[in-house]
Coordinates of C-alpha atoms and ligand atoms in Angstrom, one line a residue:
M1 CA -6.1 -6.7 56.8
F2 CA -3.8 -9.6 55.9
D3 CA -5.2 -10.1 52.6
Q4 CA -5.3 -6.3 51.7
T5 CA -1.3 -6.2 52.7
W6 CA -0.8 -9.3 50.4
F7 CA -2.6 -7.3 47.7
Y8 CA -0.8 -4.4 47.7
A9 CA 2.5 -5.7 48.0
L10 CA 1.8 -7.4 44.9
V11 CA 0.3 -4.9 43.3
A12 CA 3.7 -2.5 44.2
G13 CA 6.0 -5.6 43.4
V14 CA 4.4 -5.5 39.8
I15 CA 5.0 -2.0 39.7
F16 CA 8.2 -2.1 40.8
Y17 CA 9.0 -5.2 37.9
F18 CA 7.6 -2.8 35.4
V19 CA 9.5 0.7 36.3
F20 CA 12.9 -0.7 37.5
F21 CA 13.4 -4.1 35.3
Y22 CA 10.9 -4.4 32.4
K23 CA 11.2 -0.5 31.6
S24 CA 15.0 -0.6 32.2
R25 CA 15.9 -3.5 30.2
T26 CA 13.6 -1.8 27.5
N27 CA 16.2 1.4 27.9
R28 CA 19.0 -0.2 28.2
L29 CA 18.4 -2.5 24.8
L30 CA 17.4 1.0 23.3
A31 CA 20.4 2.7 24.0
K32 CA 22.2 0.5 21.6
F33 CA 21.0 2.4 18.8
P34 CA 21.9 5.7 18.1
T35 CA 19.5 9.0 17.9
P36 CA 20.1 11.4 15.2
A37 CA 21.0 14.3 17.2
E38 CA 20.1 17.3 14.6
G39 CA 16.7 15.5 14.4
H40 CA 16.0 15.9 18.4
V41 CA 15.6 18.7 21.1
P42 CA 16.2 17.8 24.8
L43 CA 12.5 16.9 26.4
L44 CA 10.6 16.9 23.1
G45 CA 13.1 14.8 20.7
I46 CA 11.8 14.3 17.2
M47 CA 8.2 15.9 17.8
P48 CA 9.2 19.4 16.7
F49 CA 11.3 18.0 13.7
F50 CA 8.1 16.2 12.0
L51 CA 6.1 19.5 13.0
R52 CA 9.1 22.0 11.7
T53 CA 10.0 20.2 8.4
P54 CA 8.3 20.7 5.4
R55 CA 7.3 17.3 4.7
N56 CA 8.7 17.1 0.7
E57 CA 12.2 17.4 3.0
L58 CA 11.6 14.3 5.2
L59 CA 12.2 11.9 2.8
G60 CA 16.0 13.2 2.2
Y61 CA 16.4 13.9 6.2
M62 CA 15.6 10.4 6.9
S63 CA 17.4 9.2 4.2
S64 CA 20.7 10.6 5.6
W65 CA 19.7 9.5 9.0
G66 CA 20.5 5.7 7.1
D67 CA 23.8 6.9 6.3
F68 CA 24.9 8.6 8.8
Y69 CA 23.6 6.6 11.7
G70 CA 23.9 3.2 10.3
S71 CA 21.1 0.5 10.0
V72 CA 18.5 1.2 12.7
V73 CA 18.0 4.4 14.3
R74 CA 16.4 5.6 17.4
L75 CA 13.7 8.1 17.4
W76 CA 11.7 9.5 20.6
S77 CA 9.5 11.9 21.8
P78 CA 7.2 12.4 24.2
F79 CA 4.7 9.8 23.2
G80 CA 7.0 7.1 22.9
T81 CA 10.0 5.5 21.3
A82 CA 10.5 3.8 17.9
L83 CA 13.2 2.3 16.0
M84 CA 13.5 3.1 12.0
V85 CA 15.0 0.3 9.9
S86 CA 16.6 1.6 6.9
E87 CA 18.6 -1.8 5.8
A88 CA 17.8 -4.9 4.5
K89 CA 19.6 -7.4 6.9
A90 CA 18.0 -5.8 10.2
A91 CA 14.4 -5.5 7.8
E92 CA 14.6 -9.2 7.0
K93 CA 14.5 -10.4 10.8
L94 CA 11.3 -8.5 10.9
F95 CA 10.1 -9.9 7.5
N96 CA 10.7 -13.2 8.1
S97 CA 9.3 -13.4 11.6
Q98 CA 5.8 -16.0 11.9
T99 CA 4.7 -13.8 15.3
N100 CA 5.7 -10.3 15.0
I101 CA 2.8 -9.4 12.2
T102 CA 0.9 -6.5 14.4
K103 CA 1.0 -3.4 12.3
G104 CA 2.0 -0.6 14.4
N105 CA 0.0 2.6 15.4
D106 CA -0.2 5.0 12.4
Y107 CA -2.3 2.6 10.9
D108 CA -4.6 3.4 13.5
W109 CA -5.8 6.7 10.8
V110 CA -7.1 4.4 8.6
R111 CA -9.0 1.8 10.7
P112 CA -12.1 4.0 11.1
W113 CA -12.8 2.9 7.3
L114 CA -11.1 -0.4 7.1
G115 CA -11.7 -1.6 10.6
D116 CA -10.0 -5.4 11.0
G117 CA -9.6 -6.3 7.4
L118 CA -6.7 -7.7 5.9
L119 CA -4.0 -5.1 6.0
M120 CA -5.2 -4.2 9.8
S121 CA -6.0 -7.4 11.2
T122 CA -3.7 -9.7 13.3
G123 CA -3.0 -12.8 15.2
E124 CA -5.6 -15.7 14.2
K125 CA -8.2 -13.5 12.8
W126 CA -5.5 -12.4 10.2
G127 CA -4.2 -16.2 9.4
H128 CA -7.8 -17.2 8.8
R129 CA -8.3 -14.3 6.2
R130 CA -5.3 -14.5 4.6
K131 CA -6.3 -18.6 4.0
M132 CA -9.6 -17.5 3.3
L133 CA -8.2 -15.1 0.4
T134 CA -5.5 -16.1 -1.2
P135 CA -7.6 -18.2 -3.7
A136 CA -9.2 -15.1 -4.6
F137 CA -5.7 -13.7 -6.4
H138 CA -5.4 -17.5 -8.3
F139 CA -4.6 -16.6 -11.5
K140 CA -7.7 -17.8 -13.0
I141 CA -9.6 -15.3 -11.4
L142 CA -7.0 -12.5 -12.4
E143 CA -7.2 -13.6 -16.0
D144 CA -11.3 -12.8 -15.9
F145 CA -9.9 -9.1 -15.2
M146 CA -7.9 -8.3 -18.0
Q147 CA -11.2 -7.5 -19.8
V148 CA -11.6 -4.6 -17.1
F149 CA -8.0 -3.8 -17.2
N150 CA -8.2 -3.6 -20.7
A151 CA -11.6 -1.5 -21.1
E152 CA -10.5 1.2 -18.5
S153 CA -7.3 1.7 -20.1
Q154 CA -8.4 2.0 -23.3
K155 CA -10.9 4.7 -22.2
M156 CA -8.1 6.4 -20.5
V157 CA -5.7 6.4 -23.8
K158 CA -8.7 7.6 -25.8
I159 CA -9.6 10.8 -23.2
L160 CA -5.4 11.5 -23.2
K161 CA -6.0 12.2 -27.0
K162 CA -7.2 15.4 -26.0
E163 CA -4.1 16.3 -23.5
C164 CA -2.0 14.8 -27.0
Q165 CA -3.9 16.7 -29.7
S166 CA -3.2 20.1 -27.3
G167 CA 0.3 19.7 -26.6
N168 CA -0.4 20.1 -22.9
T169 CA 1.8 19.9 -20.4
F170 CA -0.6 18.0 -17.6
D171 CA 0.2 15.7 -14.3
I172 CA -0.2 12.2 -15.5
H173 CA -1.1 11.2 -12.4
H174 CA -4.8 12.5 -12.3
F175 CA -5.7 10.5 -15.5
V176 CA -4.4 7.2 -14.0
T177 CA -5.7 7.2 -10.7
R178 CA -9.1 7.7 -12.1
C179 CA -8.8 5.0 -14.7
A180 CA -7.0 2.8 -11.4
L181 CA -10.1 3.5 -9.5
D182 CA -12.5 2.3 -11.9
I183 CA -10.3 -0.7 -12.4
I184 CA -10.5 -1.6 -8.8
C185 CA -14.5 -0.6 -8.3
E186 CA -15.3 -3.2 -10.9
T187 CA -12.9 -5.6 -9.8
A188 CA -13.5 -5.4 -5.9
M189 CA -17.4 -4.4 -6.1
G190 CA -18.8 -5.6 -9.4
T191 CA -19.9 -2.2 -9.8
S192 CA -18.6 1.1 -11.9
I193 CA -18.4 4.6 -10.7
N194 CA -17.0 6.0 -13.7
A195 CA -14.3 8.0 -12.0
Q196 CA -12.6 8.6 -15.6
D197 CA -15.9 10.4 -16.9
V198 CA -17.4 11.9 -13.4
H199 CA -14.5 13.2 -11.5
D200 CA -16.2 14.5 -8.6
S201 CA -18.6 11.9 -7.2
D202 CA -19.2 11.9 -3.6
Y203 CA -17.8 8.7 -3.1
I204 CA -14.3 9.1 -5.3
K205 CA -14.3 13.0 -3.2
A206 CA -14.8 11.2 0.0
I207 CA -11.8 8.2 -1.3
N208 CA -9.5 11.4 -1.4
E209 CA -10.7 13.3 1.3
F210 CA -10.1 10.4 4.1
G211 CA -6.6 10.0 3.2
R212 CA -5.8 13.7 3.4
L213 CA -7.7 13.9 6.8
A214 CA -5.6 10.3 7.8
Q215 CA -2.6 12.0 6.7
D216 CA -3.0 15.8 8.6
R217 CA -4.0 13.9 11.6
S218 CA -0.5 11.3 11.6
F219 CA 1.4 14.5 11.3
R220 CA -0.7 16.0 14.6
P221 CA 0.5 14.3 17.2
W222 CA -2.0 15.7 19.7
L223 CA -4.8 14.4 17.5
H224 CA -3.6 10.6 18.3
F225 CA -5.0 11.3 21.4
E226 CA -8.5 9.8 21.1
I227 CA -10.0 12.1 23.4
L228 CA -8.5 15.2 21.6
W229 CA -9.5 14.0 18.2
K230 CA -13.1 13.6 18.9
L231 CA -13.1 17.0 20.2
S232 CA -11.7 18.4 16.8
S233 CA -13.4 19.7 13.9
L234 CA -11.6 16.6 11.9
Y235 CA -13.2 14.1 13.4
K236 CA -16.6 15.6 12.3
K237 CA -15.4 15.7 9.1
Q238 CA -14.3 12.3 8.9
K239 CA -17.6 11.2 10.3
A240 CA -19.4 12.3 7.6
I241 CA -16.8 11.2 5.1
L242 CA -17.1 7.5 6.6
K243 CA -21.0 7.7 6.6
T244 CA -20.2 8.1 2.4
L245 CA -17.7 5.7 2.2
H246 CA -19.4 2.8 4.2
G247 CA -23.1 4.1 2.6
F248 CA -21.7 3.3 -0.6
T249 CA -20.1 -0.4 0.1
N250 CA -22.8 -1.4 2.2
K251 CA -25.2 -0.1 -0.5
V252 CA -23.4 -2.3 -3.2
I253 CA -22.9 -5.4 -0.7
A254 CA -26.8 -5.3 -0.5
E255 CA -27.5 -5.2 -4.0
R256 CA -24.6 -8.0 -5.0
K257 CA -26.0 -10.2 -2.0
A258 CA -29.8 -10.4 -3.1
A259 CA -28.6 -10.9 -7.2
F260 CA -26.4 -13.5 -5.8
L261 CA -29.0 -15.0 -3.8
S262 CA -32.0 -14.9 -6.4
E263 CA -29.3 -16.3 -9.2
K264 CA -28.3 -19.0 -6.4
K265 CA -32.2 -20.2 -6.2
A266 CA -32.8 -20.2 -9.6
K267 CA -29.7 -21.8 -10.3
P268 CA -29.3 -24.1 -6.9
S269 CA -27.0 -26.7 -8.3
E270 CA -24.7 -25.0 -10.9
K271 CA -22.0 -27.0 -11.2
S272 CA -18.0 -26.1 -10.6
V273 CA -15.9 -25.1 -13.8
D274 CA -13.1 -26.8 -11.8
D275 CA -12.4 -29.8 -9.9
S276 CA -10.6 -28.5 -7.5
E277 CA -11.8 -27.6 -3.6
N278 CA -11.6 -23.7 -4.7
V279 CA -15.0 -22.3 -3.7
Y280 CA -14.1 -19.1 -5.6
F281 CA -14.3 -21.5 -8.9
K282 CA -18.2 -22.6 -8.5
T283 CA -19.7 -19.8 -10.8
K284 CA -18.8 -19.3 -14.9
R285 CA -19.6 -15.5 -14.6
R286 CA -17.0 -13.0 -14.1
L287 CA -17.1 -12.4 -10.4
A288 CA -15.8 -9.0 -8.5
F289 CA -13.7 -10.1 -4.8
L290 CA -17.2 -9.3 -3.4
D291 CA -18.9 -12.0 -5.0
L292 CA -16.4 -14.7 -3.8
L293 CA -16.6 -13.4 -0.6
L294 CA -20.5 -14.0 -1.2
E295 CA -19.5 -17.2 -2.4
V296 CA -17.7 -18.0 1.0
Q297 CA -20.5 -16.3 3.0
A298 CA -22.7 -19.0 1.6
E299 CA -20.7 -21.8 2.0
K300 CA -19.7 -21.4 5.3
G301 CA -22.4 -19.3 7.1
E302 CA -22.4 -15.6 8.2
Q303 CA -20.6 -16.5 11.4
E304 CA -17.9 -17.4 9.7
L305 CA -18.0 -14.0 7.5
S306 CA -20.5 -11.6 8.3
D307 CA -21.9 -8.4 6.2
V308 CA -19.5 -6.4 8.0
D309 CA -16.7 -8.7 7.1
I310 CA -17.4 -8.8 3.7
R311 CA -17.3 -4.8 3.8
E312 CA -14.2 -4.5 5.7
E313 CA -12.2 -6.3 3.2
T314 CA -13.9 -5.4 0.2
D315 CA -13.0 -1.4 1.3
T316 CA -9.3 -2.8 2.0
F317 CA -9.3 -4.0 -1.4
M318 CA -10.4 0.0 -2.5
F319 CA -7.9 1.4 -0.3
E320 CA -4.9 -1.0 -1.0
G321 CA -6.1 -1.7 -4.7
H322 CA -5.9 1.6 -6.1
D323 CA -3.4 4.2 -4.8
T324 CA -0.8 1.9 -4.7
T325 CA -0.9 1.0 -8.7
S326 CA -1.8 4.6 -9.7
S327 CA 1.4 5.9 -7.9
N328 CA 3.4 3.1 -9.5
V329 CA 2.1 3.6 -13.1
S330 CA 2.5 7.1 -12.8
F331 CA 6.2 7.0 -11.5
T332 CA 6.5 4.7 -14.6
L333 CA 5.2 6.8 -17.6
Y334 CA 7.1 9.6 -15.9
A335 CA 10.3 7.9 -15.5
L336 CA 10.0 6.6 -19.1
G337 CA 9.4 10.6 -20.2
C338 CA 12.7 11.3 -18.6
Y339 CA 15.0 8.1 -20.0
P340 CA 13.9 8.3 -23.9
Q341 CA 16.0 5.4 -24.7
I342 CA 14.5 3.3 -22.1
Q343 CA 10.8 4.7 -23.6
A344 CA 12.3 3.5 -26.9
K345 CA 13.3 -0.7 -25.6
V346 CA 10.0 -0.7 -24.0
H347 CA 8.4 0.6 -27.3
D348 CA 10.1 -2.2 -29.6
E349 CA 9.0 -4.7 -26.9
L350 CA 5.8 -3.8 -27.2
D351 CA 5.6 -3.2 -31.2
S352 CA 7.2 -7.3 -31.5
I353 CA 3.9 -7.9 -29.5
F354 CA 1.1 -5.7 -31.3
G355 CA 3.0 -4.8 -34.2
D356 CA 1.0 -1.3 -35.8
D357 CA -2.3 -2.5 -34.0
K358 CA -3.3 -0.1 -31.4
N359 CA -6.5 -1.5 -30.2
R360 CA -6.2 -4.9 -29.9
P361 CA -6.6 -5.9 -26.3
V362 CA -3.6 -7.0 -24.4
T363 CA -3.9 -10.9 -23.6
S364 CA -2.6 -12.7 -20.5
E365 CA 0.0 -14.0 -23.0
D366 CA 1.1 -10.5 -24.0
L367 CA 1.7 -10.2 -20.3
T368 CA 4.1 -12.5 -20.2
R369 CA 6.3 -11.1 -23.4
M370 CA 6.6 -7.8 -21.2
K371 CA 9.8 -8.9 -20.2
Y372 CA 11.2 -5.3 -20.4
L373 CA 8.2 -3.6 -19.4
E374 CA 8.4 -6.0 -16.3
I375 CA 12.2 -4.7 -15.2
V376 CA 11.2 -1.3 -15.8
I377 CA 8.0 -1.3 -13.8
K378 CA 10.4 -3.0 -11.0
E379 CA 13.1 -0.3 -11.4
S380 CA 10.3 2.2 -11.1
L381 CA 9.0 0.6 -8.1
R382 CA 12.6 0.6 -6.6
I383 CA 13.2 4.4 -7.0
Y384 CA 9.8 5.4 -6.2
P385 CA 8.0 2.3 -3.9
S386 CA 4.7 3.0 -3.8
V387 CA 4.2 2.3 0.1
P388 CA 7.8 3.9 1.1
F389 CA 7.5 3.0 5.3
I390 CA 5.4 0.2 6.8
Q391 CA 5.1 -0.1 10.8
R392 CA 5.0 -3.2 13.0
T393 CA 4.5 -3.5 17.2
L394 CA 7.1 -6.0 17.9
S395 CA 5.6 -9.1 20.1
T396 CA 8.6 -10.8 20.7
D397 CA 12.3 -9.3 20.9
I398 CA 14.0 -9.1 17.7
P399 CA 17.8 -9.8 17.7
L400 CA 19.9 -8.4 15.3
D401 CA 23.4 -10.1 13.4
D402 CA 25.3 -7.7 15.5
G403 CA 24.0 -8.5 18.9
R404 CA 21.9 -5.8 19.4
I405 CA 17.9 -6.5 20.6
M406 CA 15.1 -5.1 19.1
P407 CA 12.8 -4.8 22.3
K408 CA 9.1 -6.4 22.8
G409 CA 7.0 -4.0 22.7
L410 CA 8.5 -1.5 20.6
T411 CA 7.3 -0.1 17.1
V412 CA 9.3 -0.2 14.4
G413 CA 8.9 1.4 11.1
I414 CA 10.8 -0.2 8.1
F415 CA 11.9 2.1 5.5
I416 CA 11.5 0.6 2.2
Y417 CA 12.4 4.0 0.1
K418 CA 15.8 4.0 1.8
I419 CA 16.1 0.2 2.1
H420 CA 15.8 0.2 -1.9
R421 CA 18.9 2.7 -2.3
D422 CA 21.1 0.5 -0.9
A423 CA 24.5 1.3 -2.5
M424 CA 25.5 -2.2 -1.4
A425 CA 22.8 -3.7 -2.9
F426 CA 22.3 -1.5 -6.3
T427 CA 25.2 0.2 -7.7
D428 CA 24.6 3.9 -8.6
P429 CA 21.4 3.4 -6.5
E430 CA 19.8 7.0 -7.5
E431 CA 20.3 6.2 -11.2
F432 CA 16.7 4.6 -13.1
R433 CA 18.7 1.1 -14.9
P434 CA 16.2 -1.3 -15.2
E435 CA 18.5 -3.8 -16.5
R436 CA 20.0 -3.9 -13.0
F437 CA 17.0 -6.5 -12.6
L438 CA 18.5 -8.7 -15.5
A439 CA 21.3 -9.7 -13.1
G440 CA 19.3 -10.9 -10.2
S441 CA 21.8 -10.6 -8.1
H442 CA 20.8 -8.5 -5.1
D443 CA 19.9 -9.8 -1.9
A444 CA 16.3 -11.0 -1.6
F445 CA 15.2 -8.4 0.9
A446 CA 17.1 -5.3 -0.6
F447 CA 13.9 -4.6 -3.0
V448 CA 10.9 -5.2 -1.1
P449 CA 7.8 -3.1 -2.9
F450 CA 5.5 -5.2 -2.1
S451 CA 6.8 -6.3 1.8
A452 CA 8.3 -9.9 2.8
G453 CA 7.0 -12.5 4.6
P454 CA 3.7 -13.8 5.7
R455 CA 2.5 -9.9 5.7
N456 CA 3.2 -9.5 2.4
C457 CA 1.3 -8.0 -0.4
I458 CA -1.6 -10.1 -1.4
G459 CA -2.4 -7.9 -4.4
Q460 CA 1.1 -8.1 -6.3
K461 CA 0.3 -10.4 -9.2
F462 CA -3.1 -8.3 -9.7
A463 CA -1.1 -5.6 -9.4
M464 CA 1.6 -6.4 -12.2
M465 CA -1.1 -7.6 -14.5
E466 CA -3.0 -4.5 -14.1
E467 CA 0.0 -2.2 -14.6
K468 CA 1.1 -3.7 -17.7
V469 CA -1.9 -3.4 -19.3
M470 CA -2.3 0.2 -18.6
I471 CA 1.0 1.2 -19.7
S472 CA 1.5 -0.6 -22.5
T473 CA -1.9 0.5 -23.8
I474 CA -1.0 3.9 -23.1
L475 CA 2.7 3.3 -25.0
R476 CA 0.9 1.8 -27.8
S477 CA -0.5 5.2 -28.8
Y478 CA 1.9 7.3 -27.2
N479 CA 5.4 9.0 -26.7
V480 CA 5.6 10.5 -23.2
K481 CA 8.0 13.1 -22.9
A482 CA 8.6 14.4 -19.2
M483 CA 8.7 18.0 -18.4
T484 CA 10.1 18.1 -15.0
P485 CA 14.0 16.3 -14.3
P486 CA 13.7 13.8 -11.6
K487 CA 15.8 16.2 -9.2
E488 CA 12.9 18.7 -9.1
L489 CA 10.3 16.4 -8.0
K490 CA 9.0 16.9 -4.4
L491 CA 8.2 13.5 -3.2
L492 CA 6.1 13.0 -0.1
S493 CA 6.2 10.3 2.1
E494 CA 2.3 10.1 2.8
M495 CA 1.0 6.5 3.2
I496 CA 1.7 6.2 -0.5
L497 CA 4.8 8.2 -2.5
R498 CA 3.4 11.1 -4.1
S499 CA 4.8 14.1 -6.0
E500 CA 3.6 17.2 -4.2
N501 CA 4.2 19.1 -8.0
G502 CA 2.9 16.4 -9.6
L503 CA 4.2 14.6 -12.4
P504 CA 4.1 17.0 -15.4
V505 CA 4.1 15.2 -19.0
Q506 CA 3.7 16.0 -22.5
L507 CA 2.8 12.9 -25.1
T508 CA 3.1 12.9 -29.0
A509 CA 1.1 10.3 -31.0
R510 CA 3.2 7.3 -32.1
Ligands
HEM1 C1 2.2 -1.6 -7.0 C2 0.8 -1.5 -6.4 C3 1.0 -2.4 -4.9 C4 2.2 -2.0 -4.1 C5 3.4 -1.5 -4.0 C6 1.7 -2.4 -2.5 C7 2.1 -2.5 -1.6 C8 2.1 -3.2 -0.4 C9 3.1 -3.7 0.8 C10 3.8 -2.8 0.9 C11 1.7 -4.0 1.6 C12 2.6 -4.0 3.0 C13 1.7 -3.3 4.0 C14 2.5 -3.1 5.4 O1 2.9 -4.0 5.8 O2 1.6 -2.3 6.4 C15 0.6 -4.5 1.1 C16 -0.4 -5.4 1.9 C17 -1.6 -5.7 1.2 N1 -2.0 -5.3 -0.3 FE1 -0.8 -4.2 -1.5 N2 0.3 -3.4 -3.0 C18 -0.1 -2.9 -4.4 C19 -1.4 -3.3 -4.8 C20 -2.4 -3.9 -3.9 C21 -3.6 -4.4 -4.8 C22 -3.6 -4.0 -6.1 C23 -4.1 -5.0 -4.0 C24 -5.6 -5.6 -4.1 C25 -6.3 -5.7 -5.2 C26 -3.4 -5.1 -2.8 C27 -4.0 -5.5 -1.7 C28 -3.2 -6.0 -0.3 C29 -3.7 -6.0 0.7 C30 -5.1 -6.5 1.1 C31 -2.6 -6.0 1.6 C32 -2.4 -7.0 3.1 C33 -2.1 -8.2 3.1 C34 -2.1 -8.8 4.7 O3 -1.6 -8.0 5.2 O4 -2.5 -10.0 4.6 N3 -2.4 -4.4 -2.9 N4 0.7 -4.1 -0.2

């Protein structure tokens, strides 16, 4: 009896602490952040706003909150409260934190596909994997991918010839996406899906459908509850899609592993081409990321890296590595089509590197000479960041310079799209002006398309190399003209930035 009384008293004490101390502390700290009044209604908070606002108007509204309410705003709904950061100084605190590396709830919608791969994992598992995967993005490995970047880009140029000759207006994103898909499949898995020729393979359809489904789920708050989600028709659809996605990766892994093991058996003592410790350099042939993971598995054992782990990482590269780059390449070509003087400068630079030769493959040496193209790509990433939003769940309090505290346990969104439009960091932020990157005087955290800090993008060098090859290969053959002015683009704030009305362009031969 005595013991029970103590037990109940303890439970009551914990509840009391949580409700009256911890909760009230969190609420007290949160009350210091303004809530955009026009977006919230009593009892339901921000939820109706997200449900009724056309998706292509969300970026505009949310950007205006940053202008009117300051660097950090509080958004609440019956499902919880979140903060949204839209200024570099406040975002820097998060980026620099070594402990606040856990992703927010919004990533849960892609977890069924990616599992606990590098993008999604946290804590020790993430640290361990990041260390293991970083050498896979070594320059020597990336250089081997140049051949794939070139072959697929040249193929895209051939396919675009039809559009050019017919004088059609077409959405450049469709073509770039298929090329980027072929590149990532080849480099991540060492297999070809031929997306540029065969548009409707089951795997490609599944990738596109999975993205749409995850987006639909994120915009329907009732489907955030696992029980309601599992009762929905979308869940059944997702299950079928996952079967295709995982089935494809599993099959490729099994095939590559069998080939890898038999090769190892045939040449057990293949000499390293490099004296370094890097396990990835121990073979002479070009490896896909998947092969590099198989090398690690062979070296360190399946307890260290199982087949499921390999699938998660490979799927993560597939997901992170194609939509992001195709969004950026498409927006860059579109922007060049809007500003002919800037395009002329890119053409001049390419002519100085390649002369009249439209067919010679791009080398890594050429890439280092594409300095102007590089700042064009950066300016395009500033105005049209492929990843407009990222999210963290705080594991510790984060104090801001003005004395306010973002409290532990909270979900915080970092609004990259708005950070990039800060007039204090970039004069006339809405203007496309690549030269601003020559001055290089902006705050390091004012331009963060690849995020920053410990959880920055592991694939950024890969992305830059791939994009320079794709864009330069197109521009050596064509002039691009944009057929819709930037003001008329209906930008969608999805996981990856898109234009709802496409990126219509016309090409003429050079
Ligand atoms: C223009 C191209 C790209 C952009 C703008 C971009 C942007 C980003 C951003 C913003 C993050 C942080 C996400 C977050 O914190 O939630 C990220 C992470 C990541 N990216 Fe990229 N990315 C690009 C290309 C690539 C490519 C080509 C690959 C792989 C081949 C890749 C692989 C990854 C991975 C694995 C992560 C997770 C890293 C970690 O958490 O340790 N990305 N990327």
